[in-house]
GROMACS .gro file of C-alpha atoms in nm:
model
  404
    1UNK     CA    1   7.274   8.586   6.032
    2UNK     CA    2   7.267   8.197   6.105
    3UNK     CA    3   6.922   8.067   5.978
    4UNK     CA    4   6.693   7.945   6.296
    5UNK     CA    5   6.674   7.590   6.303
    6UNK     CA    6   6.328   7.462   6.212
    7UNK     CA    7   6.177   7.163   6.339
    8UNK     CA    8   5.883   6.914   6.238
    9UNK     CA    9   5.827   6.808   6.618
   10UNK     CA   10   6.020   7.011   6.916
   11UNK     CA   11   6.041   6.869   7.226
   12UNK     CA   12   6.040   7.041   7.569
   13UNK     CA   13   6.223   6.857   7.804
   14UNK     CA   14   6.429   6.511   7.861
   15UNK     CA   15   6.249   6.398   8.140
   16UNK     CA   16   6.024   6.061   8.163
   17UNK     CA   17   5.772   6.236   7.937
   18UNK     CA   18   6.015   6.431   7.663
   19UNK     CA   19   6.239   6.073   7.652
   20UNK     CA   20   5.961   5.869   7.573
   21UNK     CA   21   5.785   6.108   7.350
   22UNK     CA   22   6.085   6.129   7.113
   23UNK     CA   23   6.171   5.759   7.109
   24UNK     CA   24   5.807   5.673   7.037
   25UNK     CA   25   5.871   5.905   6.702
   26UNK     CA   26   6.127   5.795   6.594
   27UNK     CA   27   6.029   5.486   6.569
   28UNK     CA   28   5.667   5.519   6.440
   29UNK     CA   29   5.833   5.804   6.191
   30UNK     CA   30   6.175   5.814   6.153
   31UNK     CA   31   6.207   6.026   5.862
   32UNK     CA   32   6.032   6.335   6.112
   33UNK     CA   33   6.284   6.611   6.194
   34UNK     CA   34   6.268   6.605   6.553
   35UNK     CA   35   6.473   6.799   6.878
   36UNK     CA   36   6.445   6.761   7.252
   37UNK     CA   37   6.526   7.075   7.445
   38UNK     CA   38   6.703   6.955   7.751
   39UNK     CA   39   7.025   7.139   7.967
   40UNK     CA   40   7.104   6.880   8.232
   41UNK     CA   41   7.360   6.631   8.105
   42UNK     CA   42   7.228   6.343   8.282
   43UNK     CA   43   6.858   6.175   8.384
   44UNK     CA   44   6.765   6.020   8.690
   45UNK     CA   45   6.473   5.764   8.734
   46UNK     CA   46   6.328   5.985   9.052
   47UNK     CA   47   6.086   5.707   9.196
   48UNK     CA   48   6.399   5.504   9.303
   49UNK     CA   49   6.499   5.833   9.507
   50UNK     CA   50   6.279   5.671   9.783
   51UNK     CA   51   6.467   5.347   9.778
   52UNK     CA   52   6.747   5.535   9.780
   53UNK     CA   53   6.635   5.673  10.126
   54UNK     CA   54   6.499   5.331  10.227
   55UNK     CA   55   6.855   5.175  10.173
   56UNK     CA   56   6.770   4.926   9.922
   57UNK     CA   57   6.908   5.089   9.603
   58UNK     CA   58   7.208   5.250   9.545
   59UNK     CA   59   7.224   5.616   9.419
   60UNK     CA   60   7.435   5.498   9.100
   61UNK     CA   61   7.114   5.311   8.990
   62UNK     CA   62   6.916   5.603   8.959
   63UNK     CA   63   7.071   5.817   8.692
   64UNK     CA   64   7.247   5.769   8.372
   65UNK     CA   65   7.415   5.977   8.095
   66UNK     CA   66   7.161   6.213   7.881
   67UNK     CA   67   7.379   6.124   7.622
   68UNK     CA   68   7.314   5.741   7.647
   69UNK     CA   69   6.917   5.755   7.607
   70UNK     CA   70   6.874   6.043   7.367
   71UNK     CA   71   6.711   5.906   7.056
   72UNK     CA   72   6.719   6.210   6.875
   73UNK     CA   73   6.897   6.590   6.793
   74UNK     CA   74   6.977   6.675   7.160
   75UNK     CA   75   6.951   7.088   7.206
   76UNK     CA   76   7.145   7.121   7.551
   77UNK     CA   77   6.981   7.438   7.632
   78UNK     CA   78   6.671   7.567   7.846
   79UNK     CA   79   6.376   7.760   7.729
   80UNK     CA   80   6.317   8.092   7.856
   81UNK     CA   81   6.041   8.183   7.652
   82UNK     CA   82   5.715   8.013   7.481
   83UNK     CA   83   5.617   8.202   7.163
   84UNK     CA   84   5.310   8.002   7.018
   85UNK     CA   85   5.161   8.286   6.817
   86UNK     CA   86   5.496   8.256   6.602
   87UNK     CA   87   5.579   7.871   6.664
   88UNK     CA   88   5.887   7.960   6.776
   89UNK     CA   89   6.073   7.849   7.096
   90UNK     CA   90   6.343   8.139   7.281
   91UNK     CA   91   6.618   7.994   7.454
   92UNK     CA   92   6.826   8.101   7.756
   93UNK     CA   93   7.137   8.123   7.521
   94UNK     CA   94   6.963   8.350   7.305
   95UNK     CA   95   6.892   8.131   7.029
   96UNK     CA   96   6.553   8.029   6.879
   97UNK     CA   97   6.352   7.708   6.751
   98UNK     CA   98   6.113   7.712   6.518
   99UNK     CA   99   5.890   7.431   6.501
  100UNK     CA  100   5.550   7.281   6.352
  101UNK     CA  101   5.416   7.103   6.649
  102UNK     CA  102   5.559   7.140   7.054
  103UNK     CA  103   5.556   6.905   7.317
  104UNK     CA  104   5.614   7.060   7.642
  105UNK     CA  105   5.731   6.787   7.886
  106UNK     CA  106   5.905   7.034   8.145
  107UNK     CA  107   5.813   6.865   8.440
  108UNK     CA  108   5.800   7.073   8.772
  109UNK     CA  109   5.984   7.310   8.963
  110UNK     CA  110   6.058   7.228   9.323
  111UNK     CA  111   6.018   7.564   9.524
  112UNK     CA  112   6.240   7.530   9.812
  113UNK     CA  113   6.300   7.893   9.869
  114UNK     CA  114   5.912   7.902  10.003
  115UNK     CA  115   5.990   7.711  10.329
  116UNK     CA  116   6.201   8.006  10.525
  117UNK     CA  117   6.558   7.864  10.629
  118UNK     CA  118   6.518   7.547  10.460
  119UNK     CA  119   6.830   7.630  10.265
  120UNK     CA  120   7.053   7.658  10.514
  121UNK     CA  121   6.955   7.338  10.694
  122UNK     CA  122   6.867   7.061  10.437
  123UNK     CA  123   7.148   6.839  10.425
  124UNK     CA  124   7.271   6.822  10.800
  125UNK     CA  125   7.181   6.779  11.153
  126UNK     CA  126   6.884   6.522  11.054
  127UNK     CA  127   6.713   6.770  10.777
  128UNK     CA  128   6.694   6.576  10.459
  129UNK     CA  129   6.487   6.494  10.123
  130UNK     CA  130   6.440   6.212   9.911
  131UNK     CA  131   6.296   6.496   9.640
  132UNK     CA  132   6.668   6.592   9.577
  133UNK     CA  133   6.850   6.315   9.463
  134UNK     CA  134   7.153   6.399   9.613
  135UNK     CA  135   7.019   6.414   9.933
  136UNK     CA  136   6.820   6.039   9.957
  137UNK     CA  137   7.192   5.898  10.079
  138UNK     CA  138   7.162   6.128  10.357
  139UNK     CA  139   6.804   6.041  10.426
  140UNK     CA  140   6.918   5.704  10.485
  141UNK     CA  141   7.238   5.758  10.668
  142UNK     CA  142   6.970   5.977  10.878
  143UNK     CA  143   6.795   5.694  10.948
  144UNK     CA  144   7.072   5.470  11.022
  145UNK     CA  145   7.239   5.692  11.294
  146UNK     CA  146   6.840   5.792  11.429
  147UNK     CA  147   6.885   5.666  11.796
  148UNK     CA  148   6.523   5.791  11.910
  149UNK     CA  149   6.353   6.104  11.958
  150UNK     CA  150   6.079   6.304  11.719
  151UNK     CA  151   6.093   6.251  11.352
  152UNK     CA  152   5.876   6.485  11.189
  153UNK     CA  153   5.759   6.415  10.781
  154UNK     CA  154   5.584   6.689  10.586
  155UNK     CA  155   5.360   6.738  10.296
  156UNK     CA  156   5.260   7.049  10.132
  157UNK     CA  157   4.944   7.150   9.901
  158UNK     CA  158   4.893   6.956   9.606
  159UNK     CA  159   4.952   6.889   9.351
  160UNK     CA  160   5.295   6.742   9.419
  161UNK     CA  161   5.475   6.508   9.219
  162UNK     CA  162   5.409   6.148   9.372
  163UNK     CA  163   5.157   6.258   9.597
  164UNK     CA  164   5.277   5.878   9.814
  165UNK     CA  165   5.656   5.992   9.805
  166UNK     CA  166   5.641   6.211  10.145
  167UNK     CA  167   5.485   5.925  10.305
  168UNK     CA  168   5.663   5.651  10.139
  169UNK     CA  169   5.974   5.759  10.317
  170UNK     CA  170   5.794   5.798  10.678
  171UNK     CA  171   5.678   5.417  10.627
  172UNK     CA  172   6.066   5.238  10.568
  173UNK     CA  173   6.262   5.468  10.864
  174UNK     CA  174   5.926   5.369  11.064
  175UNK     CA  175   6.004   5.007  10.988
  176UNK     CA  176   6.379   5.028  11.042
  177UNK     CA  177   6.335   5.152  11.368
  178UNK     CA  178   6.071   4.920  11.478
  179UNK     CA  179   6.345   4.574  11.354
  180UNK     CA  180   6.596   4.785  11.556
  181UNK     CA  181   6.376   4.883  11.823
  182UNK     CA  182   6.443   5.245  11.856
  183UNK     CA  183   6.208   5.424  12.008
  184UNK     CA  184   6.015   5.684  11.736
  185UNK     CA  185   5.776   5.928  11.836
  186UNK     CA  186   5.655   5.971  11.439
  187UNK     CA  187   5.452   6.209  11.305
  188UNK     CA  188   5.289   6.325  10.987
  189UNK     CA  189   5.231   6.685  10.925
  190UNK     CA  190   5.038   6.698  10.602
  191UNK     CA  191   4.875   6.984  10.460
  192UNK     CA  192   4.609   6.771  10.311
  193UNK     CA  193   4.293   6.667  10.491
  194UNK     CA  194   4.367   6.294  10.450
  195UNK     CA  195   4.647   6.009  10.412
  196UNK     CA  196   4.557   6.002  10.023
  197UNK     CA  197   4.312   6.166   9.751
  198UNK     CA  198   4.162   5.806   9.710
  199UNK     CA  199   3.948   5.770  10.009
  200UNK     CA  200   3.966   5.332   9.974
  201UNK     CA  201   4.360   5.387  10.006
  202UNK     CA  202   4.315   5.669  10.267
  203UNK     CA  203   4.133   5.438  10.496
  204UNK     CA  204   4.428   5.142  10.473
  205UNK     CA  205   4.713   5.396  10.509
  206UNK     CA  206   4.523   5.468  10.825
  207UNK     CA  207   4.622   5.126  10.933
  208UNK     CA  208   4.901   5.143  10.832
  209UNK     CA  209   5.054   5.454  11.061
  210UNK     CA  210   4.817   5.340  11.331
  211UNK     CA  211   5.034   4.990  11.324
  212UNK     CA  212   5.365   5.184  11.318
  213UNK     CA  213   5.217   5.438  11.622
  214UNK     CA  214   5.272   5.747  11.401
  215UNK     CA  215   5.041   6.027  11.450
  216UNK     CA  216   4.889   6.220  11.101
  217UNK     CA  217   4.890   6.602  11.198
  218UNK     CA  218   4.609   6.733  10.902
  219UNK     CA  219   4.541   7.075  10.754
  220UNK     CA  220   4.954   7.173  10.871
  221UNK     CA  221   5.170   7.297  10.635
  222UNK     CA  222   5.547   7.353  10.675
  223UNK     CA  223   5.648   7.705  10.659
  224UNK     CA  224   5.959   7.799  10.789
  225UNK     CA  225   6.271   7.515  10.955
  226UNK     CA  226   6.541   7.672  11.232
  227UNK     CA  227   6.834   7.443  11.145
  228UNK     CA  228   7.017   7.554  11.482
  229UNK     CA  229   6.717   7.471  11.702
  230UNK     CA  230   6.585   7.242  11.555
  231UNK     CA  231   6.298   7.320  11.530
  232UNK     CA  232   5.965   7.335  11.245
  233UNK     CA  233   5.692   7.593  11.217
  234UNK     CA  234   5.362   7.501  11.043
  235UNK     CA  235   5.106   7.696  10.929
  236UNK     CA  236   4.765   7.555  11.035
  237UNK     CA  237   4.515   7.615  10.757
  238UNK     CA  238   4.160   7.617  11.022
  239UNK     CA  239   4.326   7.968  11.044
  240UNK     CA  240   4.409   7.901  11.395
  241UNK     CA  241   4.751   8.055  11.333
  242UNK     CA  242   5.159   7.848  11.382
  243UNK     CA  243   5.249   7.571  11.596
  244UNK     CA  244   5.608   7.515  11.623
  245UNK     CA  245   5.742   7.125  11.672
  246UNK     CA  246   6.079   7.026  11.802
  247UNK     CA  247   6.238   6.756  11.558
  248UNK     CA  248   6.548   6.537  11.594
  249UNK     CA  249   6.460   6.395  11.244
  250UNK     CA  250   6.333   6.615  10.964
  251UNK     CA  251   6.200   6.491  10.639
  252UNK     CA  252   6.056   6.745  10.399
  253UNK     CA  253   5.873   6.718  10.080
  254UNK     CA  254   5.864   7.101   9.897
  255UNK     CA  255   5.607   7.317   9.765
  256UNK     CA  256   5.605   7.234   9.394
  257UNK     CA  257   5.420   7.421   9.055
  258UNK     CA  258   5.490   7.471   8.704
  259UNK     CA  259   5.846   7.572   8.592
  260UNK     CA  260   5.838   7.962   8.566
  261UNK     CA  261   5.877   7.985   8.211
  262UNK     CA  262   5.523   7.817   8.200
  263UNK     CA  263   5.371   7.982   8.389
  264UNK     CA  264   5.456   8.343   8.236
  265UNK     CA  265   5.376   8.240   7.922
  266UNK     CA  266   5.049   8.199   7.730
  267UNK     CA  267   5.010   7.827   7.711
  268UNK     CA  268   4.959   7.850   8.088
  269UNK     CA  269   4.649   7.826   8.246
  270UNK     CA  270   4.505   8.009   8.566
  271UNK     CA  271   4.742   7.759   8.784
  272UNK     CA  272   5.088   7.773   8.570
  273UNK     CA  273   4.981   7.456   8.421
  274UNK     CA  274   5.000   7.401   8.037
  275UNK     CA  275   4.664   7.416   7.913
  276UNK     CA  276   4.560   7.086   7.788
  277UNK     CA  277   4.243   6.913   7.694
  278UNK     CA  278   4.255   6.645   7.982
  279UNK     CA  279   4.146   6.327   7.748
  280UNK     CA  280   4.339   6.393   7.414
  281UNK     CA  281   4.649   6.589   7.575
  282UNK     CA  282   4.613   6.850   7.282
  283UNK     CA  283   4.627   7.226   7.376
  284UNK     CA  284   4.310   7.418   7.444
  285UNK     CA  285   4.401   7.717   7.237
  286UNK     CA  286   4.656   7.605   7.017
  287UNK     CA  287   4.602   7.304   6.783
  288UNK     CA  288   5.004   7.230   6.748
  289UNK     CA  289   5.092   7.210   7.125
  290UNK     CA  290   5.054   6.889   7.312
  291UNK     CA  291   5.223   6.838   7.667
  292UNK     CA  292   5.239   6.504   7.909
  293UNK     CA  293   5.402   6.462   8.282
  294UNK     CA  294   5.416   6.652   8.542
  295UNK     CA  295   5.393   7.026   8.368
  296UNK     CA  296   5.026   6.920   8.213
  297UNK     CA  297   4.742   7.113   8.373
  298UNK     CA  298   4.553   6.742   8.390
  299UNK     CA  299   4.366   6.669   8.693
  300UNK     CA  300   4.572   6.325   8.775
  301UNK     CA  301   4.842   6.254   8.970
  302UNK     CA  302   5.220   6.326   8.887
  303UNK     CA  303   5.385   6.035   8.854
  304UNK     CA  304   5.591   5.846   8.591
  305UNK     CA  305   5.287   5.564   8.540
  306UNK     CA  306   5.115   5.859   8.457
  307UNK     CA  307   5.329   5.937   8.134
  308UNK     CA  308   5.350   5.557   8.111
  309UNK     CA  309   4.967   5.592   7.979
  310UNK     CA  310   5.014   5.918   7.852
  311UNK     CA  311   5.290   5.932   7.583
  312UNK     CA  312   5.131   5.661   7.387
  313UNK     CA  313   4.794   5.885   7.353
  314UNK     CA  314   4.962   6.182   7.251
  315UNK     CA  315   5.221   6.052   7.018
  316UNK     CA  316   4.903   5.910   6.825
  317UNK     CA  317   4.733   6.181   6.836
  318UNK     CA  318   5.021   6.459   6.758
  319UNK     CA  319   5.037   6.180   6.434
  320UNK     CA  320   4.699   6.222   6.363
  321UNK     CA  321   4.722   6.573   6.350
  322UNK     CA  322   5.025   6.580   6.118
  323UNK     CA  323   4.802   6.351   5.871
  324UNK     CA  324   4.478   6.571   5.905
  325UNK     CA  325   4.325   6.223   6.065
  326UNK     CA  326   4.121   6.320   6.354
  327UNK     CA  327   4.290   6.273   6.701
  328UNK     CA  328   4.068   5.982   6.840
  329UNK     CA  329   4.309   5.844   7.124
  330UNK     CA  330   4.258   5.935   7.484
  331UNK     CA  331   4.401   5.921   7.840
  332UNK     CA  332   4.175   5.833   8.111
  333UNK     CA  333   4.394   6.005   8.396
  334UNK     CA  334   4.526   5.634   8.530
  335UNK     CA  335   4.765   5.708   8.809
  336UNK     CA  336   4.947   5.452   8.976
  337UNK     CA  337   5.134   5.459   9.321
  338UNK     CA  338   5.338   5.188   9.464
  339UNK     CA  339   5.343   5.271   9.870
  340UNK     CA  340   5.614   5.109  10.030
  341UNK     CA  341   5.422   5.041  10.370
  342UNK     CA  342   5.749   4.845  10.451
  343UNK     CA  343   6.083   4.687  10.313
  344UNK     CA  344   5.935   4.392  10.174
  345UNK     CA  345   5.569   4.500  10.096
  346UNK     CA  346   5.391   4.748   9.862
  347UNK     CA  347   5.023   4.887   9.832
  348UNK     CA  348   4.962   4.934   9.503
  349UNK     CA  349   4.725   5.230   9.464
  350UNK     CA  350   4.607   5.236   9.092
  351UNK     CA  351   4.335   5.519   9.007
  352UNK     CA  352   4.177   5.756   8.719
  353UNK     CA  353   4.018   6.082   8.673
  354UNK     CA  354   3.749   6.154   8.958
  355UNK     CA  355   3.918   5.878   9.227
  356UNK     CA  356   3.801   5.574   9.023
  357UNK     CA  357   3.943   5.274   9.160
  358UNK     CA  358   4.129   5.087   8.898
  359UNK     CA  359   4.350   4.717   8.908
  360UNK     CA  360   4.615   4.595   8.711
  361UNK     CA  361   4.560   4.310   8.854
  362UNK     CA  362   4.290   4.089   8.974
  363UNK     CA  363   4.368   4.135   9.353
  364UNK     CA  364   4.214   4.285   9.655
  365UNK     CA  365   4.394   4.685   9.567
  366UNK     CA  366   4.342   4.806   9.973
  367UNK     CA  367   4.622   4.481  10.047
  368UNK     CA  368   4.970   4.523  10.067
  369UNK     CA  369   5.201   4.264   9.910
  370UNK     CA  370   5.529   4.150   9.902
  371UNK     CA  371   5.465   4.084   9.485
  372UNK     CA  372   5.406   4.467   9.444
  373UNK     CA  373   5.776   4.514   9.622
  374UNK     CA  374   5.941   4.309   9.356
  375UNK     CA  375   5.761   4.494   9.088
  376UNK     CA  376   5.843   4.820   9.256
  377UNK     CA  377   6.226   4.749   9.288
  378UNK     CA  378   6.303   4.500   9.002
  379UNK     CA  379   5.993   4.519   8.731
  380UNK     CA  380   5.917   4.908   8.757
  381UNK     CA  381   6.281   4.999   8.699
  382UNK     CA  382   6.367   4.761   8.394
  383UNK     CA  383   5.987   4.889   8.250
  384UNK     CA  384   6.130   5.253   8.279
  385UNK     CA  385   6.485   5.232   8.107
  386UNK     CA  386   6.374   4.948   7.848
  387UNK     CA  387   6.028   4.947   7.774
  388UNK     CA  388   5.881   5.346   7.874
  389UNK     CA  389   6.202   5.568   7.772
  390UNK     CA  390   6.218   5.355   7.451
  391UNK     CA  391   5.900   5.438   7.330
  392UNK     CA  392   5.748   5.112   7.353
  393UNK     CA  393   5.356   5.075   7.462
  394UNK     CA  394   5.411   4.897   7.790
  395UNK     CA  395   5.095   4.676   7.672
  396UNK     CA  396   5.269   4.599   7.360
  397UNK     CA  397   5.613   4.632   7.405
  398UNK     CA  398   5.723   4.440   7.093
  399UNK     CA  399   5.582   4.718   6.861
  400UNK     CA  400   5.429   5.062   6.780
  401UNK     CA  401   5.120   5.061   6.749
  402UNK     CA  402   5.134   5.482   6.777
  403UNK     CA  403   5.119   5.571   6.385
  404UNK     CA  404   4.742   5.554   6.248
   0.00000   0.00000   0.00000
């Protein structure tokens, strides 16, 4: 019998968070026998998935070959089992991983299959969504050949990953149709109780759909889509029962949780998150398991600045660990959302833990800007192949500063 491969750092995942996790160790300590744990064969930089639907970036831009960025052993197989107590790792081929320390960087699972007859109709007769990258051509297209009528944009219960995204899209086919003067009756079915979890944003993304004559539907959440006549049901969440909308234009963000393998597994906690210490990013119950992105059960949003702040603090503290140094670095829960309000101008919506307001920069943060678009569709996408997938400290991106 083969020996099982043992590891000094395992890696969950070659998303945003697994990427820059492994490329931040290998620099800081390349002599560390490390593995990511990854099956898809490519990796696509998701926040240019609403460009994509906005027409302003091409598909191609988003994704490149897995095989490209890897910086390390590349395992191109999923996990289908956690096994902490034994710091081992089972695989869906049937193989296992031993390791000393895990870093589960999973990311989400999209749950599609909640939304009855979404299946059948995503994809044609004006039912699209930029959260499938395969579909944000089609989003646009949508838009392009959208001649007037009801457009209809959904969000479901948090926490979602890029809480902006399902608005984000309603905001550019808004703004195309206005410069081509088609007439939109737009509307916002959200099953939130505001425009945004950060009431100083909330109140200017008011303005923002009240200037583009789109009406907010709150406490609605999308249930079930009839392809064939066209037509959405929502759940209303007063517990006043369904309401049923006609649509000519359909864009829908999913339900989203933790991937299943999370959540049946003990480093889950009571939502399917992994169980993390929100500051230090280290594992509640076991001292060897860290996790970042979008599968962490930390109380900020999902989004790839999010990681940007995150790997940094748990590479340094995963080293601190290994060294018997005590784990002093910590994330504050900094968020950051560009909205694209329009093609040609951002809100930049930077916050922590608890709603706190925070600024890169020393300007007015409820203002939209036409600097913010450049960063969103030229700085944010060199940052994110050549600065945060490298493992390079975005404030320091010359050097390492992760080890001790």
């Amino acid at each position: 019998m083969a020996e099982t491969p043992h590891y000094d750092v395992l890696i969950i995942g070659g998303g945003t968070g697994g990427l820059a996790v492994a490329s931040a160790l290998a620099r800081a300590r390349p002599a560390l026998r490390t593995a990511v744990v990854e099956p898809k064969d490519t990796h696509d930089y998701q926040p240019g998935w609403t460009l994509v639907g906005g027409g302003t970036m091409k598909a191609e831009q988003t994704r490149r070959p897995m095989a490209r960025l890897m910086p390390t052993t590349w395992v191109r197989d999923a996990v289908a089992e956690f096994q902490p107590d034994a710091n081992e790792v089972l695989l869906a081929s049937g193989d296992r991983l031993r390791y000393d320390q895990l870093v589960v960087a999973a990311g989400l699972q999209l749950d599609w299959q909640r939304i009855e007859g979404l299946d059948d109709a995503l994809g044609r007769d004006g039912v699209t969504s930029n959260y499938r990258g395969d579909l944000a051509p089609y989003t646009w297209q949508c838009v392009q050949n959208f001649s007037g009528g009801r457009a209809l944009f959904t969000q479901p219960p948090m926490p979602i990953k890029c809480a902006g995204a399902p608005q984000k899209v309603l905001y550019l086919a808004a703004d195309a149709w206005r410069r081509r003067g088609v007439p939109a009756d737009v509307h916002f079915f959200n099953q939130g109780g505001a425009m945004f979890g950060v009431p100083l944003y909330a109140r200017s993304l008011d303005g923002v759909m009240a200037g583009y004559g789109a009406t907010p539907h709150f406490g609605h959440n999308l249930v079930a889509v009839d392809g064939a006549r066209r037509e959405a049901t929502f759940e209303r969440t007063d517990g006043s029962g369904r309401v049923t909308e006609h649509y000519d234009f359909l864009h829908v963000t999913p339900p989203q949780s933790a991937p299943d393998f999370i959540k049946s597994s003990p480093l889950a906690d009571a939502a399917g998150w992994v169980e993390v210490d929100r500051n230090s990013l280290r594992h509640v119950r076991y001292d060897n398991v860290f996790a970042l992105g979008d599968c962490a059960g930390t109380p900020n949003a999902k989004t790839a600045a999010a990681v940007r702040k995150q790997f940094p603090v748990l590479v340094a503290n995963l080293l601190a660990a290994r060294d018997g140094r005590a784990a002093n670095a910590g994330y504050d829960g900094y968020g950051g959302c560009p909205l694209t309000v329009e093609r040609g101008k951002v809100l930049l919506a930077e916050f922590c833990y608890d709603g706190k307001v925070v600024s890169t920069l020393p300007l007015d943060p409820t203002r939209s800007r036409r600097l913010y678009w450049w960063m969103k569709t030229a700085l944010f996408p060199w940052m994110y192949w050549h600065v945060i997938l490298r493992g390079r400290d975005w404030r320091h991106p010359a050097h390492t500063p992760h080890d001790g």
